[in-house]
Short mmCIF file of the C-alpha atoms (twelve columns), coordinates in Angstrom:
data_MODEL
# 
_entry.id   MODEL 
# 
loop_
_atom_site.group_PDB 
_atom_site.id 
_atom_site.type_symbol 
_atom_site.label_atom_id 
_atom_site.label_alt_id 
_atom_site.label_comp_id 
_atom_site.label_asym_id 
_atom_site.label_seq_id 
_atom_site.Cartn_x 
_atom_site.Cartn_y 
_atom_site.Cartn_z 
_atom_site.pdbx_PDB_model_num 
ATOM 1  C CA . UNK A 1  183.568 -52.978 -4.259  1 
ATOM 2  C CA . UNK A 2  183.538 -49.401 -5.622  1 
ATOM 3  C CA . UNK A 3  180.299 -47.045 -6.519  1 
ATOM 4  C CA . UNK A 4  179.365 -46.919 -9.756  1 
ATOM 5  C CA . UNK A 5  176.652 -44.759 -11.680 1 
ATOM 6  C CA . UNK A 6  173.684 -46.736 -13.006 1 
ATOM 7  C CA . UNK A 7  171.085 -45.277 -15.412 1 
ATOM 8  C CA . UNK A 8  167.170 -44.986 -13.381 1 
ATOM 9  C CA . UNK A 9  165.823 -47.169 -16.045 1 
ATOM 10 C CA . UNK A 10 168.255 -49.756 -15.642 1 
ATOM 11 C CA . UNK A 11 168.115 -49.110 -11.839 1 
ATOM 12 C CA . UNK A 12 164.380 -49.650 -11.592 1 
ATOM 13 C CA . UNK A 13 165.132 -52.746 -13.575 1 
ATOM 14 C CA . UNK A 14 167.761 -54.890 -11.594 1 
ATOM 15 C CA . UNK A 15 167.199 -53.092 -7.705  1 
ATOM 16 C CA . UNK A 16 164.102 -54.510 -5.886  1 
ATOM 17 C CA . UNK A 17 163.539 -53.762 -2.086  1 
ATOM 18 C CA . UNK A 18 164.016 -56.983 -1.681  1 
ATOM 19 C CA . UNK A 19 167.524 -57.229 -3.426  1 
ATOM 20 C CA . UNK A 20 168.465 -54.064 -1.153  1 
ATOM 21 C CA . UNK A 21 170.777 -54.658 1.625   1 
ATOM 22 C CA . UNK A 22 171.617 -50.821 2.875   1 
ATOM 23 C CA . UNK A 23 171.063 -47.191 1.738   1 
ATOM 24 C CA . UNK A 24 173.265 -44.294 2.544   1 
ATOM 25 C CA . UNK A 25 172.592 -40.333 1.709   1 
ATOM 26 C CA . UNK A 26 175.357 -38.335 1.893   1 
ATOM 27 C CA . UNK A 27 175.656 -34.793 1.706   1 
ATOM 28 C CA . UNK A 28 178.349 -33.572 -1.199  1 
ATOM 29 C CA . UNK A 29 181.212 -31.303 -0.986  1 
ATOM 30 C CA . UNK A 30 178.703 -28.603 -2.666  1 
ATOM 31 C CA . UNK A 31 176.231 -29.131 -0.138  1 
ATOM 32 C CA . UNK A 32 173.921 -31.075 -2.293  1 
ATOM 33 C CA . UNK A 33 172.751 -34.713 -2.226  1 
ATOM 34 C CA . UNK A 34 173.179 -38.286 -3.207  1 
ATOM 35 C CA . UNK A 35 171.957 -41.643 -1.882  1 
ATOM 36 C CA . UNK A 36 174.353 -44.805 -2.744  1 
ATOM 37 C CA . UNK A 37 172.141 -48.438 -2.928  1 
ATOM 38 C CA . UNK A 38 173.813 -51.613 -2.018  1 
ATOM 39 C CA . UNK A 39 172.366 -54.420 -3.436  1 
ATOM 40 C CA . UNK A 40 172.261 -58.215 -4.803  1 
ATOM 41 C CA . UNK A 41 172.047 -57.830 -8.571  1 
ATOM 42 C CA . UNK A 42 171.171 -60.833 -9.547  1 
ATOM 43 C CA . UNK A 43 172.050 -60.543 -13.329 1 
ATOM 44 C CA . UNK A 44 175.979 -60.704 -12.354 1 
ATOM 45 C CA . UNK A 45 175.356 -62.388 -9.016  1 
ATOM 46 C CA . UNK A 46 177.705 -59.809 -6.731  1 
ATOM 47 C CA . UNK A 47 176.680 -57.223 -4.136  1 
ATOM 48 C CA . UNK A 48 176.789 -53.618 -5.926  1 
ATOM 49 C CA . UNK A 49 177.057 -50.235 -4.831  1 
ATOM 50 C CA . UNK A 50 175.313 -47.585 -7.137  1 
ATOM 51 C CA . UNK A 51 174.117 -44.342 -7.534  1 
ATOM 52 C CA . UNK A 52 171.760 -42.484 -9.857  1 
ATOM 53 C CA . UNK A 53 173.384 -40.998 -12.985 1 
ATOM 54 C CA . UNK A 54 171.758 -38.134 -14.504 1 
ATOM 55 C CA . UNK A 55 170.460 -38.346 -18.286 1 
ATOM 56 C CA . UNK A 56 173.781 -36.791 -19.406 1 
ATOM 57 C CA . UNK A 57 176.350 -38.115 -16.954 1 
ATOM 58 C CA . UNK A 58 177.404 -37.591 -13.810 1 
ATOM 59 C CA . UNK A 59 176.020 -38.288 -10.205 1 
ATOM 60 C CA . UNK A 60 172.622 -37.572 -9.612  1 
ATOM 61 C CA . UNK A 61 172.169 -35.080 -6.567  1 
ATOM 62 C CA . UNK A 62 169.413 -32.700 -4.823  1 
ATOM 63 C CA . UNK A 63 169.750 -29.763 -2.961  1 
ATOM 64 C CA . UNK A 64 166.777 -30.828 -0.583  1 
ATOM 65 C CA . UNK A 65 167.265 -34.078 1.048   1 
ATOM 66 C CA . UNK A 66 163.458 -34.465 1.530   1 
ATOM 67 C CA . UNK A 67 163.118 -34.665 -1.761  1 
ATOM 68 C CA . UNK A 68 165.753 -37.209 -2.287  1 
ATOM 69 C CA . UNK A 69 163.845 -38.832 0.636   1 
ATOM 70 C CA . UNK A 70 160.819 -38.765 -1.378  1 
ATOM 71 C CA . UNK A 71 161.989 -40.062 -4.486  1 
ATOM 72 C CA . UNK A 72 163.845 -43.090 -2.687  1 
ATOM 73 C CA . UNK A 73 160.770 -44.072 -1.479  1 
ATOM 74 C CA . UNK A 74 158.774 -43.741 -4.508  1 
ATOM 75 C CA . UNK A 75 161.280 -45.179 -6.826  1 
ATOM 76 C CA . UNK A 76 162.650 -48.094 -4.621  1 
ATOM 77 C CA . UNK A 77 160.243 -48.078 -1.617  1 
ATOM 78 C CA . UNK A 78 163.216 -47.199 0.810   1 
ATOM 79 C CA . UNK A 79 162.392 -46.622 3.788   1 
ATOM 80 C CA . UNK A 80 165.010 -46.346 6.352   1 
ATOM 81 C CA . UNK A 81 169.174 -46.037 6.066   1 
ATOM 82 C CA . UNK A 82 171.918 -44.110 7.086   1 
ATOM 83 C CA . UNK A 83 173.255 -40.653 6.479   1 
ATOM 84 C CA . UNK A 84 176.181 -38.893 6.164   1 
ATOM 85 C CA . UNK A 85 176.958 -34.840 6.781   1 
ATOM 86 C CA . UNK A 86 179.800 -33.901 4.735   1 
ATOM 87 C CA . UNK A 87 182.337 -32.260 7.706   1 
ATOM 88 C CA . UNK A 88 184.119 -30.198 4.428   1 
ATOM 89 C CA . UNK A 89 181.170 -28.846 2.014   1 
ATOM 90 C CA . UNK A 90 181.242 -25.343 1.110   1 
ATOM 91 C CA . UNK A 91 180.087 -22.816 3.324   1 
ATOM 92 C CA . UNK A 92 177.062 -20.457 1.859   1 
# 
């Protein structure tokens, strides 16, 4: 099973907290941000592993994980998961 980008409107669509089966955030070689959802999608019946594409392609990241946080919570109603330090980001 490999990550794939999904689209938020499509994501709000087919993920349900329910349908969730684990959440990672993990911190980018640039320091920044992304959380991956495993889930059930039960429009091709298999167990997917997304993340949130921005509007013009590409992963969808923050710079403050509390507001990653935030919007996992709002969006999905996430609420616990694991997380993941990159050991080789960037150093400021």
């Amino acid at each position: 099973m490999g990550r794939k980008g999904i689209q938020l409107k499509h994501a709000e669509v087919v993920i349900t907290n329910e349908s969730i089966s684990s959440v990672s955030a993990e911190q980018q070689q640039n320091g920044e941000w992304t959380c991956f959802i495993t889930f059930y999608n039960s429009d091709s019946m298999q167990i997917e592993e997304v993340y949130i594409e921005k509007q013009r392609d590409g992963m969808r990241t923050w710079a403050d994980p509390r507001k990653m946080f935030d919007f996992m919570y709002t969006k999905f109603g996430i609420t616990d998961g694991q997380f993941k330090i990159c050991e080789h980001r960037e150093k400021s």
